Every structure is written in structure tokens, then in C-alpha cells.
PDB file of C-alpha atoms in Angstrom:
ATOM      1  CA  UNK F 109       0.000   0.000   0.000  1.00  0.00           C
ATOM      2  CA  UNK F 110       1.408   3.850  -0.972  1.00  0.00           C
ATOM      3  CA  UNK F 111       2.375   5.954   2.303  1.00  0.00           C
ATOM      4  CA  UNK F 112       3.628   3.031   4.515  1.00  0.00           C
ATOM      5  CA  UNK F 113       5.754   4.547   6.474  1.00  0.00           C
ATOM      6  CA  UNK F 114       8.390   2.378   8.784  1.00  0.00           C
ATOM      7  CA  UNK F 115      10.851   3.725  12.082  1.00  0.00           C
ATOM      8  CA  UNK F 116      14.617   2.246  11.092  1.00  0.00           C
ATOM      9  CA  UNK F 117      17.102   2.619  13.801  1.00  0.00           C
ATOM     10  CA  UNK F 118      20.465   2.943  12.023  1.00  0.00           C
ATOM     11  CA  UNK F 119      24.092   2.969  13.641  1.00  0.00           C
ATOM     12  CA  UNK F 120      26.583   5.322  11.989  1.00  0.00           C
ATOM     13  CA  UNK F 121      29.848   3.985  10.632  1.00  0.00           C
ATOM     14  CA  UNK F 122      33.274   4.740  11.293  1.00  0.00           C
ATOM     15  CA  UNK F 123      35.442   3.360   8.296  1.00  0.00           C
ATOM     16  CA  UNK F 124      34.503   2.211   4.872  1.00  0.00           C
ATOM     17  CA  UNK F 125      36.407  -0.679   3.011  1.00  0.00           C
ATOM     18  CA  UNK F 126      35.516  -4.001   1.907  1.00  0.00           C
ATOM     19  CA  UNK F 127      37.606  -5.505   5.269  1.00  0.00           C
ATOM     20  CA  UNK F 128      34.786  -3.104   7.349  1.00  0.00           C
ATOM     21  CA  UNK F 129      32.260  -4.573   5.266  1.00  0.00           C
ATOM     22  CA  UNK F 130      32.972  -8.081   5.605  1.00  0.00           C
ATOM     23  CA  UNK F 131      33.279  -8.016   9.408  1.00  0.00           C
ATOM     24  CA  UNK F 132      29.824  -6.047   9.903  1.00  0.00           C
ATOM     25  CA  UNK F 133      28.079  -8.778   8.036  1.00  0.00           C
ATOM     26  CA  UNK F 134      29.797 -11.311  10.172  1.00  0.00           C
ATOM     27  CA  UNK F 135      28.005  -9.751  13.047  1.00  0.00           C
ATOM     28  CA  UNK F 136      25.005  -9.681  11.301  1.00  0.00           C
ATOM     29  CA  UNK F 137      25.243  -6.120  10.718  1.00  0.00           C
ATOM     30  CA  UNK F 138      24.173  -4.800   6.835  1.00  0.00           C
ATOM     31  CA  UNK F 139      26.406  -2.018   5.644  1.00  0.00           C
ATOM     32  CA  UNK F 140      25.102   0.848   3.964  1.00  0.00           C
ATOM     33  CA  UNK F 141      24.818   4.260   2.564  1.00  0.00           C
ATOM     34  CA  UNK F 142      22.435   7.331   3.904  1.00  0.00           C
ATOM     35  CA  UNK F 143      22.064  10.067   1.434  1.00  0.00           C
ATOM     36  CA  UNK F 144      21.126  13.443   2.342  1.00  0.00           C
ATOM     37  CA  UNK F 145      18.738  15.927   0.334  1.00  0.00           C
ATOM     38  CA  UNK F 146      21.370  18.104  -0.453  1.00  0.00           C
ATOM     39  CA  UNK F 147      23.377  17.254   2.819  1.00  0.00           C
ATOM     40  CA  UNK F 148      26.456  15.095   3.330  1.00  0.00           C
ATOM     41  CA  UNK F 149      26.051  11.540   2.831  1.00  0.00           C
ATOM     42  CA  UNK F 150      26.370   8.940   5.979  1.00  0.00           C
ATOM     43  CA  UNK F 151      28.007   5.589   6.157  1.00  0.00           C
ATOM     44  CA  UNK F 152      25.411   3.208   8.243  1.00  0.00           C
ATOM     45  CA  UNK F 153      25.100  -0.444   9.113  1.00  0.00           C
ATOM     46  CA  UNK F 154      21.655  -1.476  10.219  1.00  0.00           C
ATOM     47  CA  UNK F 155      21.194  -5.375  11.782  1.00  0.00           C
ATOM     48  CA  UNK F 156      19.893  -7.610   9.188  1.00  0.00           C
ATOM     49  CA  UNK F 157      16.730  -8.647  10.918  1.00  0.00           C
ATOM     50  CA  UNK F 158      15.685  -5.091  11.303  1.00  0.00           C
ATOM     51  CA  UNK F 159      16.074  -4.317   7.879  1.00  0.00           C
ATOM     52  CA  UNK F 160      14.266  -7.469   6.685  1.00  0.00           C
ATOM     53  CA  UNK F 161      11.417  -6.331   9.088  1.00  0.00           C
ATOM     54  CA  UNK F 162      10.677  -3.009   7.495  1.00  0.00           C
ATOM     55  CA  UNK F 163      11.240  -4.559   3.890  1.00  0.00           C
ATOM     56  CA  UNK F 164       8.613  -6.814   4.292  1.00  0.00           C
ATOM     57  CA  UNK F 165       6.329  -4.735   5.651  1.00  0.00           C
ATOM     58  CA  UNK F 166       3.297  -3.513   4.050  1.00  0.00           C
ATOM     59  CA  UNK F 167       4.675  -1.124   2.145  1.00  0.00           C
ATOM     60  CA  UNK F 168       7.255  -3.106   0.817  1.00  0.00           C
ATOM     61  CA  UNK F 169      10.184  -1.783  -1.082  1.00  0.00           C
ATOM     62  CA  UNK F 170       8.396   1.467  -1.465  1.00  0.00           C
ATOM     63  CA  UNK F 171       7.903   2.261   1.910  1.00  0.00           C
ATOM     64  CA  UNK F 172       8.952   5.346   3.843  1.00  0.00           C
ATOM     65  CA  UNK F 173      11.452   4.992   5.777  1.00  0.00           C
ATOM     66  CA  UNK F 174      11.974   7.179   8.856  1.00  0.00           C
ATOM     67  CA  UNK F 175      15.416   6.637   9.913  1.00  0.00           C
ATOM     68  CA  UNK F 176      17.196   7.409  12.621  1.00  0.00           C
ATOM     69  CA  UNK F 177      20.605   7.778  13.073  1.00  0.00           C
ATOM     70  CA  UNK F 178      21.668   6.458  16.802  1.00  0.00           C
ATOM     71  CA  UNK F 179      22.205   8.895  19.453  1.00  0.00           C
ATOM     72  CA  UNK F 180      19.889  11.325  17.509  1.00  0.00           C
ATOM     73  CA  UNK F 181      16.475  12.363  18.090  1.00  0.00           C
ATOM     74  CA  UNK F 182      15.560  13.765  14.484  1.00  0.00           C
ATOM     75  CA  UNK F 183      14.122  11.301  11.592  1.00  0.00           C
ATOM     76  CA  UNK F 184      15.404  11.586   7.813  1.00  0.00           C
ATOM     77  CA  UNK F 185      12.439  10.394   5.933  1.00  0.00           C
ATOM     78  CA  UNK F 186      14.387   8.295   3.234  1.00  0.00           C
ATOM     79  CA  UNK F 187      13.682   5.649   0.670  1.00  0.00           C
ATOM     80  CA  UNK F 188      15.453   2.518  -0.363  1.00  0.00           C
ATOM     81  CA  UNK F 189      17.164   3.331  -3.699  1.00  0.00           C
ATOM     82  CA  UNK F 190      19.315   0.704  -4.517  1.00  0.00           C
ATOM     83  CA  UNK F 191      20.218  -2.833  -2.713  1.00  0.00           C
ATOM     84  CA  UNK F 192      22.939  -5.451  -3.532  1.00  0.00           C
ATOM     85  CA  UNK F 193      22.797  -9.582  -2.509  1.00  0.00           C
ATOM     86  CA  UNK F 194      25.242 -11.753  -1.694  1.00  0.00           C
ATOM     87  CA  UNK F 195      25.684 -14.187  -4.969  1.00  0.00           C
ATOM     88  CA  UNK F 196      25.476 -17.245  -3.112  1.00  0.00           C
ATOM     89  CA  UNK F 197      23.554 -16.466  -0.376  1.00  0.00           C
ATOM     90  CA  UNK F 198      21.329 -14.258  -2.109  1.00  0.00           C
ATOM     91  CA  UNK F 199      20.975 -12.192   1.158  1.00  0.00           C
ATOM     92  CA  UNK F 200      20.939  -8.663   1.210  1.00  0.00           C
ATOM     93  CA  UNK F 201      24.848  -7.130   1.527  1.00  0.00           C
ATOM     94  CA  UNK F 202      24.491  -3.332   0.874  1.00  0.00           C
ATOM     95  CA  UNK F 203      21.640  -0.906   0.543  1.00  0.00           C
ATOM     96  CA  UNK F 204      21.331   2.904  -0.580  1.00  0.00           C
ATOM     97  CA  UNK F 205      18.912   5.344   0.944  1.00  0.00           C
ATOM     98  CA  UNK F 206      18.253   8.646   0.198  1.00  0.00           C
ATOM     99  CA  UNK F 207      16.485  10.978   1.704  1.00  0.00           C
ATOM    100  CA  UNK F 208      13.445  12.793   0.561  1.00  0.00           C
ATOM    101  CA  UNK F 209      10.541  15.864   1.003  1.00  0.00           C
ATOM    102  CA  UNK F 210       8.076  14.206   1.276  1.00  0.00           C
ATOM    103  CA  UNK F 211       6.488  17.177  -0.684  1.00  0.00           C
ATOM    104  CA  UNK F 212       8.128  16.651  -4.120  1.00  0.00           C
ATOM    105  CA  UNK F 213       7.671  13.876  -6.673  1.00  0.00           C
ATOM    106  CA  UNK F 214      10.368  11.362  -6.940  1.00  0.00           C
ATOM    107  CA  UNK F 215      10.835   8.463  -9.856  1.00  0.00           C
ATOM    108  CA  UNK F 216      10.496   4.961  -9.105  1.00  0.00           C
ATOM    109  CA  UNK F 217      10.087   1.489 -10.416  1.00  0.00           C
ATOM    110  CA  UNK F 218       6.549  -0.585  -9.462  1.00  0.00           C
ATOM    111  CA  UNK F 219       5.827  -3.997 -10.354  1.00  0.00           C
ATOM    112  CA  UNK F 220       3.019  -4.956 -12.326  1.00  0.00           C
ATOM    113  CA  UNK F 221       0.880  -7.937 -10.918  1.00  0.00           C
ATOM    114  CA  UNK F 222      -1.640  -9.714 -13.160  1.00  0.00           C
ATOM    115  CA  UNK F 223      -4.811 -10.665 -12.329  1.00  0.00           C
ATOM    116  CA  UNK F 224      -7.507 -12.640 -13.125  1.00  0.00           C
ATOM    117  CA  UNK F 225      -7.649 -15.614 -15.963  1.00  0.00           C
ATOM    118  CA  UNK F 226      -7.802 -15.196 -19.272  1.00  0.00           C
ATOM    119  CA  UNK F 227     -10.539 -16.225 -21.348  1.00  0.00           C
ATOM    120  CA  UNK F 228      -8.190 -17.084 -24.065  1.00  0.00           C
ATOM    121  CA  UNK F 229      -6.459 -19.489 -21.389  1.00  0.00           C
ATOM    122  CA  UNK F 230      -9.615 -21.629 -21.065  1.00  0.00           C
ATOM    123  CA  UNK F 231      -9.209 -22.311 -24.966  1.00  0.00           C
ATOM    124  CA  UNK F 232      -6.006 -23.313 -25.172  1.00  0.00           C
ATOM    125  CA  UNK F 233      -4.157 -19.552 -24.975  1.00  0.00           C
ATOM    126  CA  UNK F 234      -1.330 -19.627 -23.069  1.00  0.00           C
ATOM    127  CA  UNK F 235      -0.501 -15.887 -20.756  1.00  0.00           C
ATOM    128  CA  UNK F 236       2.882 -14.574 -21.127  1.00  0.00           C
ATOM    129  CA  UNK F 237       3.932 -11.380 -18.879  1.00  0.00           C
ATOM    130  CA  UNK F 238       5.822  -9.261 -21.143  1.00  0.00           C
ATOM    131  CA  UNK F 239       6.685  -5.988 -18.845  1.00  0.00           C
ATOM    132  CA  UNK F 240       6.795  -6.966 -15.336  1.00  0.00           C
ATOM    133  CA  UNK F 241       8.000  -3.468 -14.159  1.00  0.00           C
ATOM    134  CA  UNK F 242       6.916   0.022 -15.297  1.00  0.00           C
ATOM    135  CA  UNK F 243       8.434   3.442 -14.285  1.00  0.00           C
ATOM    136  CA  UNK F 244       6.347   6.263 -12.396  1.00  0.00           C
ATOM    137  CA  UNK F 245       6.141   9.522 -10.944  1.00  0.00           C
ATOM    138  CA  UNK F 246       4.637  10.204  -7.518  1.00  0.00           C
ATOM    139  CA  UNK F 247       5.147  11.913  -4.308  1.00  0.00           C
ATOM    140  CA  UNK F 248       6.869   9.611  -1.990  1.00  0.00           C
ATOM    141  CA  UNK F 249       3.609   8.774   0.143  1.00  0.00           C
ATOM    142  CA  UNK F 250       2.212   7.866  -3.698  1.00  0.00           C
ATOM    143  CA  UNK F 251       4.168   5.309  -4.655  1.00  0.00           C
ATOM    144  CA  UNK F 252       2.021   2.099  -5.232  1.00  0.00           C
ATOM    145  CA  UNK F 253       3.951  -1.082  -3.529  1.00  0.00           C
ATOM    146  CA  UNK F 254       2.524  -2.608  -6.797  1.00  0.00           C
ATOM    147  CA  UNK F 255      -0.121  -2.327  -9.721  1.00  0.00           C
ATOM    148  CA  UNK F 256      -2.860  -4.907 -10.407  1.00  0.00           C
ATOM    149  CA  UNK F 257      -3.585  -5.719 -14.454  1.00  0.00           C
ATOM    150  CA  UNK F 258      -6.864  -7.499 -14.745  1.00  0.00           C
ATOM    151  CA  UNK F 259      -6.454  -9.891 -17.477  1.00  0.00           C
ATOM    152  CA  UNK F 260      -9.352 -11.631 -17.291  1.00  0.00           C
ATOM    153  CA  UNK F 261     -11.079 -10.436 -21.006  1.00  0.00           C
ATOM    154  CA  UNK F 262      -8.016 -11.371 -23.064  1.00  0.00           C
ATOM    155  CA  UNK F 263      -8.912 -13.768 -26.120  1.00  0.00           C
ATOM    156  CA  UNK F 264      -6.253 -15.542 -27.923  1.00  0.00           C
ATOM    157  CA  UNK F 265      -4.155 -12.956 -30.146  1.00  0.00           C
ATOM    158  CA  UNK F 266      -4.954  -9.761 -28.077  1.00  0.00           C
ATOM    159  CA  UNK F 267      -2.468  -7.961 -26.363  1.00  0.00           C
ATOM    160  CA  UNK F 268      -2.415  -5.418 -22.999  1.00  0.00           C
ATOM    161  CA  UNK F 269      -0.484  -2.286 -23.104  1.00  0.00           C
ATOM    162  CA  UNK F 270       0.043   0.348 -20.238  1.00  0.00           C
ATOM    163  CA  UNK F 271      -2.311   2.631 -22.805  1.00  0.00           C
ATOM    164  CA  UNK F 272      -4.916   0.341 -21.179  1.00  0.00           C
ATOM    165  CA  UNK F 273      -4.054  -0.020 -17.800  1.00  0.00           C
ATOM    166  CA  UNK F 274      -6.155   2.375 -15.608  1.00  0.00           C
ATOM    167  CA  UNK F 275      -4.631   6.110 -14.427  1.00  0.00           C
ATOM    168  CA  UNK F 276      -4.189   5.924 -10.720  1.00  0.00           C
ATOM    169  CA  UNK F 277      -4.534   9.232  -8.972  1.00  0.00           C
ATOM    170  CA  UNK F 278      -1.571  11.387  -8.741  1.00  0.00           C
ATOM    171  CA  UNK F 279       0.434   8.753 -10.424  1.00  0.00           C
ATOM    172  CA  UNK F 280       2.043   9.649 -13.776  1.00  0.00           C
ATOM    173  CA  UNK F 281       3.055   6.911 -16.063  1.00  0.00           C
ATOM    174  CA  UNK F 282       6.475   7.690 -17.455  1.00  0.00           C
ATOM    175  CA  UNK F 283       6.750   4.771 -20.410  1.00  0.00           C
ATOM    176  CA  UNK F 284       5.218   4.720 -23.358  1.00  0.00           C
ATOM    177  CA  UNK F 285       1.918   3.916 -23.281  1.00  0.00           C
ATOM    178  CA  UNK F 286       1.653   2.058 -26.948  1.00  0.00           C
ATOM    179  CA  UNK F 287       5.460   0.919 -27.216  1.00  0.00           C
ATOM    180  CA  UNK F 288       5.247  -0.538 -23.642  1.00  0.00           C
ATOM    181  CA  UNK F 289       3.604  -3.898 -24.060  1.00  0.00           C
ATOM    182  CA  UNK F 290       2.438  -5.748 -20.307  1.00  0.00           C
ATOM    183  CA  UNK F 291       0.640  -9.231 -21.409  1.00  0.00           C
ATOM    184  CA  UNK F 292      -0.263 -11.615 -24.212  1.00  0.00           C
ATOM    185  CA  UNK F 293      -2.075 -14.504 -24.681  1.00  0.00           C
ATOM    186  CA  UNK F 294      -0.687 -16.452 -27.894  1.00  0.00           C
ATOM    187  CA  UNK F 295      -1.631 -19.997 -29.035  1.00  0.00           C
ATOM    188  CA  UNK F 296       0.646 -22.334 -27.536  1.00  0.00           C
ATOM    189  CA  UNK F 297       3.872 -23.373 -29.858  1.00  0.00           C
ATOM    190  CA  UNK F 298       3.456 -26.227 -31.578  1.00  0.00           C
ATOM    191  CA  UNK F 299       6.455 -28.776 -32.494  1.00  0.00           C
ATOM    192  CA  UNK F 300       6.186 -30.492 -35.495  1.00  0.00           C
ATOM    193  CA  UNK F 301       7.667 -33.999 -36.107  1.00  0.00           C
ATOM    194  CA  UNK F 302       9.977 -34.163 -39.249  1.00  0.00           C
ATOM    195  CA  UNK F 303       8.754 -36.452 -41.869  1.00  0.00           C
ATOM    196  CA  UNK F 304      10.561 -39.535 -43.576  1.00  0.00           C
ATOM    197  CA  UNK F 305      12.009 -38.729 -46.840  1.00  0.00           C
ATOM    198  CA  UNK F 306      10.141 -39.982 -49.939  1.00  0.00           C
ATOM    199  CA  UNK F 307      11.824 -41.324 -53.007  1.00  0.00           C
ATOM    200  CA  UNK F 308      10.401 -40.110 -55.637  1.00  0.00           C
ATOM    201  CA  UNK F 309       8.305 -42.220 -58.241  1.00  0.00           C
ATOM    202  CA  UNK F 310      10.953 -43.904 -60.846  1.00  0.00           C
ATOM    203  CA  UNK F 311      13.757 -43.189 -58.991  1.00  0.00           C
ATOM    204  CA  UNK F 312      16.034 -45.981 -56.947  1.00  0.00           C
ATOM    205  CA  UNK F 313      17.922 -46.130 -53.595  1.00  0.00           C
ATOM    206  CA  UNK F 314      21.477 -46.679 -54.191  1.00  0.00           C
ATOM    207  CA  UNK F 315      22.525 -50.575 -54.096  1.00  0.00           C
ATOM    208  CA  UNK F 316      21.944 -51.589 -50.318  1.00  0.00           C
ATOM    209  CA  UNK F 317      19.933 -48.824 -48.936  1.00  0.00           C
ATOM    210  CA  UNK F 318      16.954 -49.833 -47.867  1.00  0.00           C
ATOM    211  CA  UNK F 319      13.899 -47.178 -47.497  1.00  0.00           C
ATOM    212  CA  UNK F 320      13.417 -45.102 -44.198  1.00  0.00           C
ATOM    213  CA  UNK F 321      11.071 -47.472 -41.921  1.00  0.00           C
ATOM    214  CA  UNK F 322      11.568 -50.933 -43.999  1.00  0.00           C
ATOM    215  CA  UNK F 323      13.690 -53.778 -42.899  1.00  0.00           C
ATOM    216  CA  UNK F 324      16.056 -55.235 -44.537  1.00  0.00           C
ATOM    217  CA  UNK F 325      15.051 -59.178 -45.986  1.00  0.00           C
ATOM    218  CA  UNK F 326      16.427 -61.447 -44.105  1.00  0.00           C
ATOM    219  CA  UNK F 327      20.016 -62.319 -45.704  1.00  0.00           C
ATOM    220  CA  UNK F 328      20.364 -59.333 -47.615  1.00  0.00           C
ATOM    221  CA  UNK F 329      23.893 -58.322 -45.843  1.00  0.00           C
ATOM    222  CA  UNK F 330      24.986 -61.078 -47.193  1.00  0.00           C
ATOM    223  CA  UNK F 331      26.894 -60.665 -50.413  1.00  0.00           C
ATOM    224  CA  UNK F 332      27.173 -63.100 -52.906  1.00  0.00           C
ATOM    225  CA  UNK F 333      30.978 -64.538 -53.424  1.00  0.00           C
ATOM    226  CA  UNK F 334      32.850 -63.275 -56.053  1.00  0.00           C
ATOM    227  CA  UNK F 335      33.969 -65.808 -58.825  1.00  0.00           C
ATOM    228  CA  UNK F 336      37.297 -67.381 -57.857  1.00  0.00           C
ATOM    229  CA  UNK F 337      36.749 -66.318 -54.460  1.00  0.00           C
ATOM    230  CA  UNK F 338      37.798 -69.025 -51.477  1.00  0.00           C
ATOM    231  CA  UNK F 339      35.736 -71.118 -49.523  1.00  0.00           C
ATOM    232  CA  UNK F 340      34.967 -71.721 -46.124  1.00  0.00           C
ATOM    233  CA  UNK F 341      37.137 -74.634 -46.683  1.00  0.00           C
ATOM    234  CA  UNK F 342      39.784 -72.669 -48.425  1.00  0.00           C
ATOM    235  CA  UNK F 343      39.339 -74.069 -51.591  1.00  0.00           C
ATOM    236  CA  UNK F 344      38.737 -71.653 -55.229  1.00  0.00           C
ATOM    237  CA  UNK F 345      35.435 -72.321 -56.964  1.00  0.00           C
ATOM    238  CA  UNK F 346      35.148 -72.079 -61.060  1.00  0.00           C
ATOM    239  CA  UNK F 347      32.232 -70.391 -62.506  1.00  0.00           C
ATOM    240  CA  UNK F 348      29.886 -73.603 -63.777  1.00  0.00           C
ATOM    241  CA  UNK F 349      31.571 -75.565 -61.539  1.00  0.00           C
ATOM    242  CA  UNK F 350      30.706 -77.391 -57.797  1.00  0.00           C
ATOM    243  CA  UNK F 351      34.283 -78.426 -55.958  1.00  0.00           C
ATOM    244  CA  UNK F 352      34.697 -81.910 -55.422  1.00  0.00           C
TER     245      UNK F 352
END
């Protein structure tokens, strides 16, 4: 929901460096940045459980986040801006947040949940998400956690752009609308099975080759023996002729 807004307690820093780094998250600590509106920018750490808290919160990503820096008694009313995970962990290892007026508009990313199931789908359509993000305007309290796309009417071959996805009060759309495609529903893809060559009428297989799907008779690898060729008992047989 827009104009969540969350208390984060937040420890100030005393170095920077990857070695600082490394030993805050060892203590469960997440390193991070604090940008001021125009002020000087802080080096914070914040403990990982708190941070999860207000991330998962109602507001989500997009809520407001009072912070305050330890041993003060002022708030900066900030926003996450930018976080980085752990590759193998895929926890959370740095964050940004800057600080806002809550007063002017700011630019954000908002997810774009569909909803609903196509009547297409029932027939055979299959839904494919095309955008799953769009970009936005808003005054910080504005800032939908996400957008719902009712897809429910789509047939098989239409298509949903964010020139038909509803306005939302004091939300500006900043994509294009007709360029910015959200959802399809296609026919599924079909793979075809590739079919046995033919030989065409009049024409022969080479000596040997037997047609595509046909056995061979039974004997056919065998090949007649050559005149003056041995025999199994070593012996040369004339044309005409039976040895012995």
C-alpha cells in the first residue's frame, strides 16, 4: 500500500572498506549508505533482521522509511534506492537510501501484478507477462507497492499495453503507453515432427539402402561370393563348376 511509512534505527559507521564490510556482516550487521537531500552523505550499518522487518512490511520496497541515526532524536524520511545480494547467499549485503521531502515527486520502479484468468487461457491460450515493471512519478507517500492488471477479457491474439491499464490518482506513467507492451495470450507453440524422406516415383535407392522405416530381408547383408573367391574350406570355386 502507498504511504507506509516504517521507524529504522540505524548505527553510523566509522570506516569504509571491503575488510569493514565483511566483518559487519559477520556480526550480522548490513552495511550501507544514507544520502542526504542536499546534505552530506552517511556511512550506516543497520542489523539484518531489522532491515528485513521493514522490507517486508506492508509497504514493501516502497515504503517510507523514517530513519534514525543512533544517538539522535531527528528522523530523515528516506527511501530505499538501490540494494545489492550476496551471490550465493542471495541475502541482502548493501543498501542505498536517500532521503526525501516528502512534498516533491520522486521516480520509481513498481511492479506490475496480473490478475484474473484469461478467457483465451480456457481455450487453449497460453498468458505470457511481457513488462513486469513500469516506471512512475509520484510523491513519496504515492508510490504504489505494486499495480494490479486485470487480465481476465483477453482472447487468444490480443495484447495489454500500459495505454490500457487504468490512471491511478496522482500517479504519472512515465513509459510509453503504446510501445510498452504488459501481457499476451498467444496460441501455444506447436512442435512439429519431421517427416521420412520420400523417393520419388521412378527413382532408386542406391545398391543396399533400404527405405526409411523398412527392414532389410532377411540375408540381404549377405553378399554373394565373387567368382574365384575361397571357400569356407579354403578351396577356389570355377564359374559352372561345384568343388569336389
Amino acid at each position: 500500500m502507498a504511504g507506509e511509512r516504517v521507524k529504522l534505527q540505524v548505527k553510523e559507521r566509522e570506516s569504509r572498506g571491503s575488510a569493514d564490510a565483511r566483518r559487519l556482516r559477520r556480526e550480522g550487521l548490513i552495511p550501507g549508505v544514507l544520502y542526504g537531500n542536499g546534505t552530506k552523505a552517511y556511512a550506516i550499518c543497520i542489523p539484518e533482521r531489522e532491515l528485513r522487518r521493514v522490507l517486508s512490511g506492508a509497504g514493501g520496497l516502497h515504503a517510507i522509511l523514517d530513519v534514525v541515526l543512533e544517538g539522535e532524536k531527528s528522523t530523515h524520511a528516506s527511501i530505499l534506492k538501490d540494494s545489492q545480494q550476496a551471490p550465493i547467499r542471495c541475502h541482502i549485503s548493501h543498501v542505498d537510501l536517500h532521503e526525501v521531502r516528502l512534498d516533491q515527486t520522486i521516480q520509481a520502479s513498481v511492479n506490475i501484478q496480473l490478475v484474473g484468468e484469461p478467457a483465451g487461457a480456457k481455450e487453449g491460450g497460453v498468458l505470457s507477462q511481457v513488462q513486469r515493471e513500469i516506471n512512475v512519478e509520484a510523491l513519496p507517500m504515492e508510490i504504489p507497492e505494486h499495480i494490479d492488471l486485470d487480465v481476465s477479457g483477453m482472447a487468444i491474439g490480443d495484447t495489454l499495453r500500459l495505454a490500457d491499464l487504468g490512471p491511478m490518482e496522482g500517479v504519472t506513467y512515465l513509459d510509453s503507453p503504446e510501445e510498452t507492451v504488459l501481457a499476451t495470450v498467444t496460441l501455444p507453440t506447436r512442435v512439429e515432427e519431421p517427416e521420412p524422406e520420400e523417393v520419388p516415383e521412378g527413382e532408386e535407392l542406391p545398391e543396399g539402402e533400404v527405405p526409411e522405416g523398412e527392414e532389410a530381408p532377411e540375408g540381404a547383408a549377405e553378399q554373394p561370393a565373387e567368382p574365384g573367391a575361397e571357400t569356407a574350406s579354403g578351396e577356389q570355386g570355377e564359374p559352372g563348376t561345384t568343388p569336389g
